[in-house]
Amino acid sequence: MSLSLLLFPIIIILQSMIPTASVSDDCQISTGTILSPSSSSWFSPSGRFAFGFHPEGDGFTVGILFNIMAPNNTMLIWNHNRDYAPVSNSATIKLTKDGLMLLLAPEGAQHDLFSDSSSSTHCASMLDSGNFVIFNSNNNVLWQTFDLPTDTIMGGQTLKNDKKLVSSVSDTNHSSGKFHLRMQASDNNLVMYLRGDVDRAEYNYWYVLSHTAQVTAMMFDRNGTLYLSSISQSITIFNVPENNTNNTAVIIYSVRIEPHGQLQVYSHDLLANTSKVLQRFPEDHCMVKGVCGHNSYCILSEDQTTPQCLCLPGFEYNNPNSHYDGCKTSFIPSYCPGNEPAE
Ligand SMILES: *[C@@H]1O[C@H](CO)[C@@H](O)[C@H](O)[C@H]1NC(C)=O
Ligand SMILES: *[C@@H]1O[C@H](CO)[C@@H](O)[C@H](O)[C@H]1NC(C)=O
Ligand SMILES: *[C@@H]1O[C@H](CO)[C@@H](O)[C@H](O)[C@H]1NC(C)=O
Ligand SMILES: *[C@@H]1O[C@H](CO)[C@@H](O)[C@H](O)[C@H]1NC(C)=O
Ligand SMILES: *[C@@H]1O[C@H](CO)[C@@H](O)[C@H](O)[C@H]1NC(C)=O
Ligand SMILES: *[C@@H]1O[C@H](CO)[C@@H](O)[C@H](O)[C@H]1NC(C)=O
């Protein structure tokens, strides 16, 4: 009796210490914290990844910016509601026990990033992997951006069954663009399509066949290996060549479906502050279906990587600043006998 009374407070102290210690290691942002376009972002410990409001169009998008070499070598690796209009500079984000709220204006509409009906949100962290994570007080993950990829996955991230990566419109417009890569649940194949409402076989332009019914996901590990994984085997899509490894460098990897349809594997050297493209799928850019738009055709340039889109005779570019947007007739249709309007 007296022994258990003595031990009781010690057990309480131990129990309350263990989870608090582990949570505080991972927690950077506590509930009650507010972010606005004019305030700083929520940075990862290295400062490389910034969760916050990033300029988009004439406003801001809420997302994660990867600073490869600040300020002008950056990649937006994720954004929220990419197909909504950019938000104004009076928008705010607040982490509360009910989730992660986005207020479009002080008294305006609310577009939650994550809502937690049990009010168990404890804290959040921007991790150096590029993942933004919300934890409960037991240090369990309630929500993470790695589960909601847009056009990019980072080393350590997975494209789960039936999920897709959708290209952005351009490097400055991060709305959904023309192309996507899908980890197909129907046949376990990994397929890239010119975007349409339905994935039709005739719109595909690149694929990895699984030859097995058990594929569960496309995995991308921290060493830059891209593969399809199943219970019994894995099918390698890409391995980092030996000559790209460098003992003195700190390298992380990403994979992105580009605005013009190729899937690119990147390595990012965090000491030298450089990025390089290790691989492109499909290698021939002109194999990307629809890359040039209507009334045009594709030829490869000297460097074999940038396609050149040329208009058919009698046509001119729809958009002289972007040759990927197709072509229109450059002549005025002349009088056609037998086609005169009835008076
Ligand atoms: C981005 O592109 C989409 C689709 O073309 C367009 O509707 C949207 O207005 C663009 N957004 C911005 C900020 O320019
Ligand atoms: C930014 O880009 C410009 C033009 O590409 C380049 O001259 C300049 O050195 C870059 N600045 C930094 C800090 O990287
Ligand atoms: C990555 O490479 C390191 C060093 O070669 C190795 O120890 C580790 O197991 C690899 N990780 C994965 C996920 O393959
Ligand atoms: C690395 O190896 C690849 C394939 O073997 C080769 O194409 C590439 O030029 C090499 N890169 C360097 C920097 O040696
Ligand atoms: C290795 O990385 C260091 C530091 O970034 C760089 O100076 C060196 O040239 C690299 N070596 C190779 C073989 O890439
Ligand atoms: C790379 O960027 C980091 C962070 O911005 C900076 O501290 C470092 O000096 C840069 N290294 C080089 C070689 O420019």
Tab-separated table of C-alpha atoms in Angstrom, residues 27 65 75 79 81 86 123 127 141 161 167 206 208 217 255 269 284 319 339-340:
chain	number	residue	atom	x	y	z
A	27	CYS	CA	6.871	20.423	-33.155
A	65	LEU	CA	8.500	26.570	-51.794
A	75	MET	CA	10.418	25.168	-57.025
A	79	ASN	CA	0.116	24.063	-53.300
A	81	ASN	CA	-6.482	24.450	-54.057
A	86	PRO	CA	-5.000	33.242	-56.036
A	123	CYS	CA	1.176	21.244	-33.525
A	127	LEU	CA	10.238	19.055	-42.322
A	141	VAL	CA	0.382	12.303	-37.994
A	161	ASN	CA	-2.499	3.449	-55.854
A	167	SER	CA	1.429	19.022	-64.446
A	206	TRP	CA	4.459	6.670	-71.683
A	208	VAL	CA	5.663	1.192	-67.076
A	217	ALA	CA	2.467	2.270	-55.273
A	255	VAL	CA	10.451	14.006	-59.530
A	269	ASP	CA	22.983	19.603	-54.325
A	284	ASP	CA	12.129	12.116	-76.762
A	319	ASN	CA	0.381	32.715	-78.728
A	339	ASN	CA	-21.698	29.043	-99.843
A	340	GLU	CA	-23.177	32.517	-100.125
